[in-house]
Each structure stands twice: as C-alpha cells, then as structure tokens.
Amino acid sequence: MRETAIKRFDLTGRLALVTGSSKGIGFAIARGLAEAGAEVVLNARTASALEEARAKLAAEGFKVHARAFDVTDAAAVAAAVDAIESDIGPIEILFNNAGMQHRAPLEDFPLDAWERLKATNIDSVFFVGQAVARKMIPRGRGKIVNIASVQSELARTGIAPYTATKGAVKMLTKGMATDWARHGLQVNAIGPGYFNTELNAALVANPEFSAWLEKRTPAGRWAEVEELIGAAVFLASDAASFVNGHVLYVDGGITASL
C-alpha cells in the first residue's frame, strides 16, 4: 500500500539524540521530534539543567531520556553513544545542536574563546556525527542534522570566529553526505536566522539591534524557536529520503535579500 504524505513525516518508534538540548533551540527541536512520535535522548553538560528539561517533556507524556556528557570530548562521546545504543536502543536520528557564541572585535578576540568556539561548534559535530554514523552505517539507514546558521553564509561585525565555525559546519555537512549517502544515511543542516533565545538575549534586549534586524529581515521580526520544528521533523523523516548535503535556512528570508 502506498504511504500517505502525512505518514512520511511520522517518527513513531525512532530514537533521536539531540545535543545541547536542555534549553533553547535544542529543547524546541527535541520537543518537536517527540510530538512527531520519536523517543528522544536529551544531552547537555549540566546534569541538573538536563534533568529539568527531561522532567518537563516527560510530564507532557513523551518518552524521553537524559544523558549528560561533553560533546567536545571524543572519548566521552564514543562511550555515551555506546551506552545509549546498549541501554536504550539504536540511534536513528541525530541532531548536532550544541553550540556557543562569543562576541568581540576580531583584532582583540581572545585565543581561549577562539579555541572554545572551535571545540563546541565544529569538533562536537565531527565527534558525535562520526560516533553515531559508525552505528548507522552497518544498519544502512540514519538521519544526521547539523545546526548551521545564517552565519554559514553571511558575516557580521564582532563574530568573525563564530562565522568561521558555522561555515565549517556547512561544509562538514556536505562532506558527511558525500561520504555516507551511499550507506543509506541522509546528512543535512538547518541554518537558523535570528531567533529569540538565551544565546541572543543581549541582542533581543538591544532596541537598536532589534530595529536593524527587523529592517534587514524580509519577515520583519525575530523568530521563535517553535518555527524550527517543521524543518527539523522534515529532515528527520522519510519525507527527506533523497535530500542530502542540503542546508535548509529558516531565516525569514534574510539570506535571500540585500
């Protein structure tokens, strides 16, 4: 029997790991995947914040687990992925969402912040993506979605190193797809625009920046995290079975306009 269009978006029975998911974009994506039927493993470094997020989703009736580990530590990542597969089940969906920001003039940018940005925004995508792909490849299927950014395409003053890391995420996504598509994996990215999150709290609170953003964005406003859910479910589902190496920008049109 031919599968219906809506059924292709159904994630029932699938296990998803979402890194950096105790709050913000990661938490919204985790909730969206759960709403589409997935069983979800939340990840963050802080166990207390992670448990609070897990309890919140569990109270809404979702099947959810919490695993605290550092995504910038390759050995910890490998051990955690092994444990999830052994204790919970095969990871069929991975969202590499963990990330950080640091704002400073490029000529004064601290070296320690540069190293933290690279580790959190690039190394984690490689470490977790590789560890999970090694499990997915023998099974011949899997979905990996990396969180890129409009800064994968566009620069802005004060965040050049962040822009560099998100450009790298875009190209690592394409490289992952090129290597792993033949094994039945789909590897794509979501490029969020300017979202109202804790990471952007200082910008949201700045009237001058918000006014600039509203003029610069064709949609004329900040985005809310729930507006990422449709793209996340699509790329995690059978509806995206022939989508590979693509960056889906959810940005209100900012990358389409001058």
PDB file of C-alpha atoms in Angstrom:
ATOM      1  CA  MET A   1       0.000   0.000   0.000  1.00  0.00           C
ATOM      2  CA  ARG A   2       1.302   3.457  -0.908  1.00  0.00           C
ATOM      3  CA  GLU A   3       2.394   5.559   2.070  1.00  0.00           C
ATOM      4  CA  THR A   4       0.408   8.745   2.583  1.00  0.00           C
ATOM      5  CA  ALA A   5       2.096  12.143   2.598  1.00  0.00           C
ATOM      6  CA  ILE A   6       1.493  12.722   6.313  1.00  0.00           C
ATOM      7  CA  LYS A   7       2.749   9.241   7.207  1.00  0.00           C
ATOM      8  CA  ARG A   8       6.139  10.093   5.691  1.00  0.00           C
ATOM      9  CA  PHE A   9       6.636  12.648   8.459  1.00  0.00           C
ATOM     10  CA  ASP A  10       5.790  10.174  11.254  1.00  0.00           C
ATOM     11  CA  LEU A  11       8.730   9.447  13.574  1.00  0.00           C
ATOM     12  CA  THR A  12       6.978   6.883  15.756  1.00  0.00           C
ATOM     13  CA  GLY A  13       9.311   4.196  17.057  1.00  0.00           C
ATOM     14  CA  ARG A  14      12.516   6.054  16.197  1.00  0.00           C
ATOM     15  CA  LEU A  15      15.162   7.102  18.691  1.00  0.00           C
ATOM     16  CA  ALA A  16      16.624  10.597  18.368  1.00  0.00           C
ATOM     17  CA  LEU A  17      19.656  12.098  20.100  1.00  0.00           C
ATOM     18  CA  VAL A  18      19.705  15.896  20.336  1.00  0.00           C
ATOM     19  CA  THR A  19      22.879  17.523  21.669  1.00  0.00           C
ATOM     20  CA  GLY A  20      22.711  20.774  23.611  1.00  0.00           C
ATOM     21  CA  SER A  21      19.024  20.225  24.278  1.00  0.00           C
ATOM     22  CA  SER A  22      18.427  21.381  27.859  1.00  0.00           C
ATOM     23  CA  LYS A  23      17.120  24.731  26.575  1.00  0.00           C
ATOM     24  CA  GLY A  24      16.663  26.991  23.554  1.00  0.00           C
ATOM     25  CA  ILE A  25      16.727  25.639  20.021  1.00  0.00           C
ATOM     26  CA  GLY A  26      17.821  22.156  21.097  1.00  0.00           C
ATOM     27  CA  PHE A  27      14.960  21.786  23.552  1.00  0.00           C
ATOM     28  CA  ALA A  28      12.424  23.025  20.981  1.00  0.00           C
ATOM     29  CA  ILE A  29      13.721  20.537  18.403  1.00  0.00           C
ATOM     30  CA  ALA A  30      13.612  17.701  20.946  1.00  0.00           C
ATOM     31  CA  ARG A  31      10.020  18.538  21.818  1.00  0.00           C
ATOM     32  CA  GLY A  32       9.082  18.734  18.126  1.00  0.00           C
ATOM     33  CA  LEU A  33      10.598  15.326  17.386  1.00  0.00           C
ATOM     34  CA  ALA A  34       8.740  13.873  20.369  1.00  0.00           C
ATOM     35  CA  GLU A  35       5.486  15.406  19.131  1.00  0.00           C
ATOM     36  CA  ALA A  36       6.097  13.624  15.816  1.00  0.00           C
ATOM     37  CA  GLY A  37       6.388  10.304  17.672  1.00  0.00           C
ATOM     38  CA  ALA A  38      10.114   9.930  18.344  1.00  0.00           C
ATOM     39  CA  GLU A  39      11.678   8.703  21.564  1.00  0.00           C
ATOM     40  CA  VAL A  40      14.247  11.347  22.494  1.00  0.00           C
ATOM     41  CA  VAL A  41      17.604  11.397  24.284  1.00  0.00           C
ATOM     42  CA  LEU A  42      18.466  14.852  25.604  1.00  0.00           C
ATOM     43  CA  ASN A  43      22.092  15.864  26.043  1.00  0.00           C
ATOM     44  CA  ALA A  44      23.921  18.665  27.836  1.00  0.00           C
ATOM     45  CA  ARG A  45      26.924  19.010  30.127  1.00  0.00           C
ATOM     46  CA  THR A  46      24.975  20.217  33.171  1.00  0.00           C
ATOM     47  CA  ALA A  47      23.075  17.301  34.688  1.00  0.00           C
ATOM     48  CA  SER A  48      20.657  19.443  36.730  1.00  0.00           C
ATOM     49  CA  ALA A  49      19.500  21.511  33.747  1.00  0.00           C
ATOM     50  CA  LEU A  50      19.232  18.341  31.685  1.00  0.00           C
ATOM     51  CA  GLU A  51      17.059  16.598  34.273  1.00  0.00           C
ATOM     52  CA  GLU A  52      14.793  19.644  34.479  1.00  0.00           C
ATOM     53  CA  ALA A  53      14.306  19.541  30.697  1.00  0.00           C
ATOM     54  CA  ARG A  54      13.718  15.773  30.735  1.00  0.00           C
ATOM     55  CA  ALA A  55      11.126  16.051  33.513  1.00  0.00           C
ATOM     56  CA  LYS A  56       9.305  18.808  31.619  1.00  0.00           C
ATOM     57  CA  LEU A  57       8.935  16.685  28.470  1.00  0.00           C
ATOM     58  CA  ALA A  58       8.108  13.542  30.454  1.00  0.00           C
ATOM     59  CA  ALA A  59       5.311  15.450  32.194  1.00  0.00           C
ATOM     60  CA  GLU A  60       3.866  16.177  28.749  1.00  0.00           C
ATOM     61  CA  GLY A  61       3.674  12.439  28.105  1.00  0.00           C
ATOM     62  CA  PHE A  62       6.735  11.984  25.913  1.00  0.00           C
ATOM     63  CA  LYS A  63       9.238   9.147  26.142  1.00  0.00           C
ATOM     64  CA  VAL A  64      12.476  10.943  26.915  1.00  0.00           C
ATOM     65  CA  HIS A  65      15.885  10.191  28.413  1.00  0.00           C
ATOM     66  CA  ALA A  66      18.769  12.347  29.640  1.00  0.00           C
ATOM     67  CA  ARG A  67      22.463  11.712  29.045  1.00  0.00           C
ATOM     68  CA  ALA A  68      24.988  14.229  30.368  1.00  0.00           C
ATOM     69  CA  PHE A  69      28.297  14.180  28.503  1.00  0.00           C
ATOM     70  CA  ASP A  70      30.740  16.656  26.986  1.00  0.00           C
ATOM     71  CA  VAL A  71      30.372  16.705  23.193  1.00  0.00           C
ATOM     72  CA  THR A  72      33.851  18.252  22.856  1.00  0.00           C
ATOM     73  CA  ASP A  73      35.462  15.145  24.410  1.00  0.00           C
ATOM     74  CA  ALA A  74      35.826  12.435  21.758  1.00  0.00           C
ATOM     75  CA  ALA A  75      36.268   9.605  24.261  1.00  0.00           C
ATOM     76  CA  ALA A  76      33.248  10.714  26.305  1.00  0.00           C
ATOM     77  CA  VAL A  77      31.171  10.946  23.133  1.00  0.00           C
ATOM     78  CA  ALA A  78      32.108   7.430  21.996  1.00  0.00           C
ATOM     79  CA  ALA A  79      31.326   5.989  25.438  1.00  0.00           C
ATOM     80  CA  ALA A  80      27.991   7.810  25.620  1.00  0.00           C
ATOM     81  CA  VAL A  81      26.893   6.686  22.155  1.00  0.00           C
ATOM     82  CA  ASP A  82      27.807   3.091  23.016  1.00  0.00           C
ATOM     83  CA  ALA A  83      25.813   3.345  26.252  1.00  0.00           C
ATOM     84  CA  ILE A  84      22.751   4.828  24.557  1.00  0.00           C
ATOM     85  CA  GLU A  85      22.752   2.099  21.912  1.00  0.00           C
ATOM     86  CA  SER A  86      23.186  -0.600  24.572  1.00  0.00           C
ATOM     87  CA  ASP A  87      20.768   0.727  27.199  1.00  0.00           C
ATOM     88  CA  ILE A  88      18.057   2.448  25.153  1.00  0.00           C
ATOM     89  CA  GLY A  89      18.278   1.418  21.508  1.00  0.00           C
ATOM     90  CA  PRO A  90      19.711   2.267  18.088  1.00  0.00           C
ATOM     91  CA  ILE A  91      20.072   5.974  17.370  1.00  0.00           C
ATOM     92  CA  GLU A  92      18.199   6.581  14.122  1.00  0.00           C
ATOM     93  CA  ILE A  93      18.169  10.386  14.259  1.00  0.00           C
ATOM     94  CA  LEU A  94      20.945  12.720  15.405  1.00  0.00           C
ATOM     95  CA  PHE A  95      20.709  16.489  15.789  1.00  0.00           C
ATOM     96  CA  ASN A  96      24.096  18.128  16.339  1.00  0.00           C
ATOM     97  CA  ASN A  97      22.818  21.259  18.026  1.00  0.00           C
ATOM     98  CA  ALA A  98      25.384  22.050  20.756  1.00  0.00           C
ATOM     99  CA  GLY A  99      26.954  25.429  20.109  1.00  0.00           C
ATOM    100  CA  MET A 100      28.185  28.663  21.649  1.00  0.00           C
ATOM    101  CA  GLN A 101      28.777  32.295  20.770  1.00  0.00           C
ATOM    102  CA  HIS A 102      31.389  34.864  21.811  1.00  0.00           C
ATOM    103  CA  ARG A 103      31.259  38.464  20.649  1.00  0.00           C
ATOM    104  CA  ALA A 104      34.366  40.666  20.459  1.00  0.00           C
ATOM    105  CA  PRO A 105      36.238  42.779  17.888  1.00  0.00           C
ATOM    106  CA  LEU A 106      38.311  40.423  15.760  1.00  0.00           C
ATOM    107  CA  GLU A 107      41.589  42.228  16.479  1.00  0.00           C
ATOM    108  CA  ASP A 108      41.000  41.721  20.229  1.00  0.00           C
ATOM    109  CA  PHE A 109      39.357  38.304  20.091  1.00  0.00           C
ATOM    110  CA  PRO A 110      40.668  36.136  22.980  1.00  0.00           C
ATOM    111  CA  LEU A 111      42.534  32.993  21.984  1.00  0.00           C
ATOM    112  CA  ASP A 112      40.782  30.908  24.639  1.00  0.00           C
ATOM    113  CA  ALA A 113      37.391  31.949  23.236  1.00  0.00           C
ATOM    114  CA  TRP A 114      38.580  31.018  19.731  1.00  0.00           C
ATOM    115  CA  GLU A 115      39.529  27.535  20.978  1.00  0.00           C
ATOM    116  CA  ARG A 116      36.212  27.086  22.820  1.00  0.00           C
ATOM    117  CA  LEU A 117      34.253  28.118  19.734  1.00  0.00           C
ATOM    118  CA  LYS A 118      36.100  25.635  17.532  1.00  0.00           C
ATOM    119  CA  ALA A 119      35.674  22.812  20.046  1.00  0.00           C
ATOM    120  CA  THR A 120      31.990  23.425  20.722  1.00  0.00           C
ATOM    121  CA  ASN A 121      30.805  24.377  17.247  1.00  0.00           C
ATOM    122  CA  ILE A 122      32.979  22.189  14.993  1.00  0.00           C
ATOM    123  CA  ASP A 123      34.693  19.410  16.957  1.00  0.00           C
ATOM    124  CA  SER A 124      31.418  18.312  18.540  1.00  0.00           C
ATOM    125  CA  VAL A 125      29.752  17.915  15.144  1.00  0.00           C
ATOM    126  CA  PHE A 126      32.629  15.742  13.953  1.00  0.00           C
ATOM    127  CA  PHE A 127      32.910  13.701  17.182  1.00  0.00           C
ATOM    128  CA  VAL A 128      29.201  12.969  17.649  1.00  0.00           C
ATOM    129  CA  GLY A 129      28.500  12.645  13.920  1.00  0.00           C
ATOM    130  CA  GLN A 130      31.290  10.117  13.452  1.00  0.00           C
ATOM    131  CA  ALA A 131      30.399   8.078  16.558  1.00  0.00           C
ATOM    132  CA  VAL A 132      26.736   7.834  15.573  1.00  0.00           C
ATOM    133  CA  ALA A 133      27.452   7.228  11.870  1.00  0.00           C
ATOM    134  CA  ARG A 134      29.600   4.231  12.821  1.00  0.00           C
ATOM    135  CA  LYS A 135      26.444   2.695  14.316  1.00  0.00           C
ATOM    136  CA  MET A 136      24.144   3.779  11.488  1.00  0.00           C
ATOM    137  CA  ILE A 137      26.283   2.605   8.561  1.00  0.00           C
ATOM    138  CA  PRO A 138      26.006  -1.152   9.264  1.00  0.00           C
ATOM    139  CA  ARG A 139      22.235  -0.731   9.619  1.00  0.00           C
ATOM    140  CA  GLY A 140      22.014   1.031   6.248  1.00  0.00           C
ATOM    141  CA  ARG A 141      19.922   3.970   7.432  1.00  0.00           C
ATOM    142  CA  GLY A 142      20.046   7.094   9.576  1.00  0.00           C
ATOM    143  CA  LYS A 143      19.391  10.822   9.723  1.00  0.00           C
ATOM    144  CA  ILE A 144      22.001  13.352  10.823  1.00  0.00           C
ATOM    145  CA  VAL A 145      21.041  17.024  11.010  1.00  0.00           C
ATOM    146  CA  ASN A 146      23.652  19.618  11.959  1.00  0.00           C
ATOM    147  CA  ILE A 147      22.678  23.066  13.178  1.00  0.00           C
ATOM    148  CA  ALA A 148      24.403  25.622  10.969  1.00  0.00           C
ATOM    149  CA  SER A 149      23.408  29.313  10.854  1.00  0.00           C
ATOM    150  CA  VAL A 150      22.775  32.235   8.553  1.00  0.00           C
ATOM    151  CA  GLN A 151      26.384  32.949   9.530  1.00  0.00           C
ATOM    152  CA  SER A 152      27.289  29.929   7.407  1.00  0.00           C
ATOM    153  CA  GLU A 153      26.695  32.374   4.532  1.00  0.00           C
ATOM    154  CA  LEU A 154      26.817  35.891   5.969  1.00  0.00           C
ATOM    155  CA  ALA A 155      29.250  37.745   8.222  1.00  0.00           C
ATOM    156  CA  ARG A 156      28.535  40.436  10.789  1.00  0.00           C
ATOM    157  CA  THR A 157      30.924  42.574  12.831  1.00  0.00           C
ATOM    158  CA  GLY A 158      32.132  41.168  16.136  1.00  0.00           C
ATOM    159  CA  ILE A 159      31.508  37.477  15.417  1.00  0.00           C
ATOM    160  CA  ALA A 160      34.038  36.507  12.742  1.00  0.00           C
ATOM    161  CA  PRO A 161      35.230  33.353  14.579  1.00  0.00           C
ATOM    162  CA  TYR A 162      31.635  32.189  15.081  1.00  0.00           C
ATOM    163  CA  THR A 163      31.024  32.798  11.377  1.00  0.00           C
ATOM    164  CA  ALA A 164      34.091  30.683  10.576  1.00  0.00           C
ATOM    165  CA  THR A 165      32.818  27.799  12.695  1.00  0.00           C
ATOM    166  CA  LYS A 166      29.367  27.858  11.139  1.00  0.00           C
ATOM    167  CA  GLY A 167      30.870  27.975   7.645  1.00  0.00           C
ATOM    168  CA  ALA A 168      32.790  24.870   8.642  1.00  0.00           C
ATOM    169  CA  VAL A 169      29.583  23.165   9.819  1.00  0.00           C
ATOM    170  CA  LYS A 170      28.034  23.802   6.413  1.00  0.00           C
ATOM    171  CA  MET A 171      30.954  22.208   4.587  1.00  0.00           C
ATOM    172  CA  LEU A 172      31.307  19.342   7.073  1.00  0.00           C
ATOM    173  CA  THR A 173      27.627  18.587   6.447  1.00  0.00           C
ATOM    174  CA  LYS A 174      28.280  18.387   2.721  1.00  0.00           C
ATOM    175  CA  GLY A 175      31.323  16.200   3.334  1.00  0.00           C
ATOM    176  CA  MET A 176      29.395  13.849   5.608  1.00  0.00           C
ATOM    177  CA  ALA A 177      26.678  13.496   2.990  1.00  0.00           C
ATOM    178  CA  THR A 178      29.243  12.841   0.274  1.00  0.00           C
ATOM    179  CA  ASP A 179      30.870  10.035   2.300  1.00  0.00           C
ATOM    180  CA  TRP A 180      27.819   8.495   3.927  1.00  0.00           C
ATOM    181  CA  ALA A 181      24.887   8.836   1.500  1.00  0.00           C
ATOM    182  CA  ARG A 182      25.919   5.602  -0.224  1.00  0.00           C
ATOM    183  CA  HIS A 183      25.433   3.830   3.109  1.00  0.00           C
ATOM    184  CA  GLY A 184      21.804   4.945   3.343  1.00  0.00           C
ATOM    185  CA  LEU A 185      22.323   7.984   5.562  1.00  0.00           C
ATOM    186  CA  GLN A 186      20.868  11.427   4.926  1.00  0.00           C
ATOM    187  CA  VAL A 187      23.019  14.232   6.329  1.00  0.00           C
ATOM    188  CA  ASN A 188      21.689  17.776   6.166  1.00  0.00           C
ATOM    189  CA  ALA A 189      21.749  21.013   8.136  1.00  0.00           C
ATOM    190  CA  ILE A 190      19.349  23.657   9.344  1.00  0.00           C
ATOM    191  CA  GLY A 191      20.544  27.270   9.194  1.00  0.00           C
ATOM    192  CA  PRO A 192      18.545  29.286  11.722  1.00  0.00           C
ATOM    193  CA  GLY A 193      18.278  33.020  11.307  1.00  0.00           C
ATOM    194  CA  TYR A 194      17.864  35.315  14.302  1.00  0.00           C
ATOM    195  CA  PHE A 195      15.864  33.511  16.979  1.00  0.00           C
ATOM    196  CA  ASN A 196      14.656  34.759  20.326  1.00  0.00           C
ATOM    197  CA  THR A 197      16.809  32.512  22.559  1.00  0.00           C
ATOM    198  CA  GLU A 198      19.047  32.788  25.613  1.00  0.00           C
ATOM    199  CA  LEU A 199      22.057  32.875  23.270  1.00  0.00           C
ATOM    200  CA  ASN A 200      20.675  36.049  21.663  1.00  0.00           C
ATOM    201  CA  ALA A 201      19.232  37.611  24.825  1.00  0.00           C
ATOM    202  CA  ALA A 202      21.593  40.597  24.720  1.00  0.00           C
ATOM    203  CA  LEU A 203      20.657  41.321  21.104  1.00  0.00           C
ATOM    204  CA  VAL A 204      16.929  40.888  21.697  1.00  0.00           C
ATOM    205  CA  ALA A 205      17.165  43.366  24.573  1.00  0.00           C
ATOM    206  CA  ASN A 206      19.009  45.915  22.420  1.00  0.00           C
ATOM    207  CA  PRO A 207      16.423  48.215  20.759  1.00  0.00           C
ATOM    208  CA  GLU A 208      18.933  49.452  18.171  1.00  0.00           C
ATOM    209  CA  PHE A 209      19.878  45.931  17.086  1.00  0.00           C
ATOM    210  CA  SER A 210      16.272  44.717  17.031  1.00  0.00           C
ATOM    211  CA  ALA A 211      15.267  47.681  14.870  1.00  0.00           C
ATOM    212  CA  TRP A 212      18.134  46.899  12.480  1.00  0.00           C
ATOM    213  CA  LEU A 213      17.183  43.221  12.349  1.00  0.00           C
ATOM    214  CA  GLU A 214      13.523  43.939  11.634  1.00  0.00           C
ATOM    215  CA  LYS A 215      14.529  46.131   8.686  1.00  0.00           C
ATOM    216  CA  ARG A 216      17.141  43.640   7.450  1.00  0.00           C
ATOM    217  CA  THR A 217      14.841  40.582   7.585  1.00  0.00           C
ATOM    218  CA  PRO A 218      12.092  40.397   4.930  1.00  0.00           C
ATOM    219  CA  ALA A 219       9.740  38.822   7.512  1.00  0.00           C
ATOM    220  CA  GLY A 220      10.343  41.894   9.680  1.00  0.00           C
ATOM    221  CA  ARG A 221      10.777  40.209  13.069  1.00  0.00           C
ATOM    222  CA  TRP A 222      12.699  37.882  15.354  1.00  0.00           C
ATOM    223  CA  ALA A 223      11.846  34.184  15.003  1.00  0.00           C
ATOM    224  CA  GLU A 224      10.503  31.938  17.751  1.00  0.00           C
ATOM    225  CA  VAL A 225      12.134  28.553  18.399  1.00  0.00           C
ATOM    226  CA  GLU A 226       8.949  26.642  17.586  1.00  0.00           C
ATOM    227  CA  GLU A 227       9.327  27.807  13.993  1.00  0.00           C
ATOM    228  CA  LEU A 228      12.236  25.387  13.568  1.00  0.00           C
ATOM    229  CA  ILE A 229      10.163  22.311  14.321  1.00  0.00           C
ATOM    230  CA  GLY A 230       8.740  21.825  10.821  1.00  0.00           C
ATOM    231  CA  ALA A 231      12.189  21.833   9.222  1.00  0.00           C
ATOM    232  CA  ALA A 232      13.538  19.523  11.935  1.00  0.00           C
ATOM    233  CA  VAL A 233      10.783  16.935  11.551  1.00  0.00           C
ATOM    234  CA  PHE A 234      11.051  17.065   7.757  1.00  0.00           C
ATOM    235  CA  LEU A 235      14.792  16.400   7.684  1.00  0.00           C
ATOM    236  CA  ALA A 236      14.458  13.659  10.337  1.00  0.00           C
ATOM    237  CA  SER A 237      11.695  11.869   8.456  1.00  0.00           C
ATOM    238  CA  ASP A 238      11.198   9.634   5.422  1.00  0.00           C
ATOM    239  CA  ALA A 239       9.855  12.701   3.619  1.00  0.00           C
ATOM    240  CA  ALA A 240      13.517  13.752   3.177  1.00  0.00           C
ATOM    241  CA  SER A 241      14.725  10.348   1.912  1.00  0.00           C
ATOM    242  CA  PHE A 242      16.512  11.873  -1.119  1.00  0.00           C
ATOM    243  CA  VAL A 243      17.627  15.126   0.495  1.00  0.00           C
ATOM    244  CA  ASN A 244      21.353  15.024   1.196  1.00  0.00           C
ATOM    245  CA  GLY A 245      24.059  17.626   1.824  1.00  0.00           C
ATOM    246  CA  HIS A 246      21.481  20.424   1.945  1.00  0.00           C
ATOM    247  CA  VAL A 247      21.352  23.428   4.273  1.00  0.00           C
ATOM    248  CA  LEU A 248      17.764  24.481   4.919  1.00  0.00           C
ATOM    249  CA  TYR A 249      17.751  28.125   6.008  1.00  0.00           C
ATOM    250  CA  VAL A 250      14.946  29.050   8.398  1.00  0.00           C
ATOM    251  CA  ASP A 251      15.649  32.754   8.475  1.00  0.00           C
ATOM    252  CA  GLY A 252      12.664  34.812   7.407  1.00  0.00           C
ATOM    253  CA  GLY A 253      14.352  35.469   4.064  1.00  0.00           C
ATOM    254  CA  ILE A 254      17.495  37.164   5.365  1.00  0.00           C
ATOM    255  CA  THR A 255      19.879  35.103   3.173  1.00  0.00           C
ATOM    256  CA  ALA A 256      17.736  35.828   0.117  1.00  0.00           C
ATOM    257  CA  SER A 257      17.875  39.607   0.324  1.00  0.00           C
ATOM    258  CA  LEU A 258      20.280  42.538   0.186  1.00  0.00           C
TER     259      LEU A 258
END
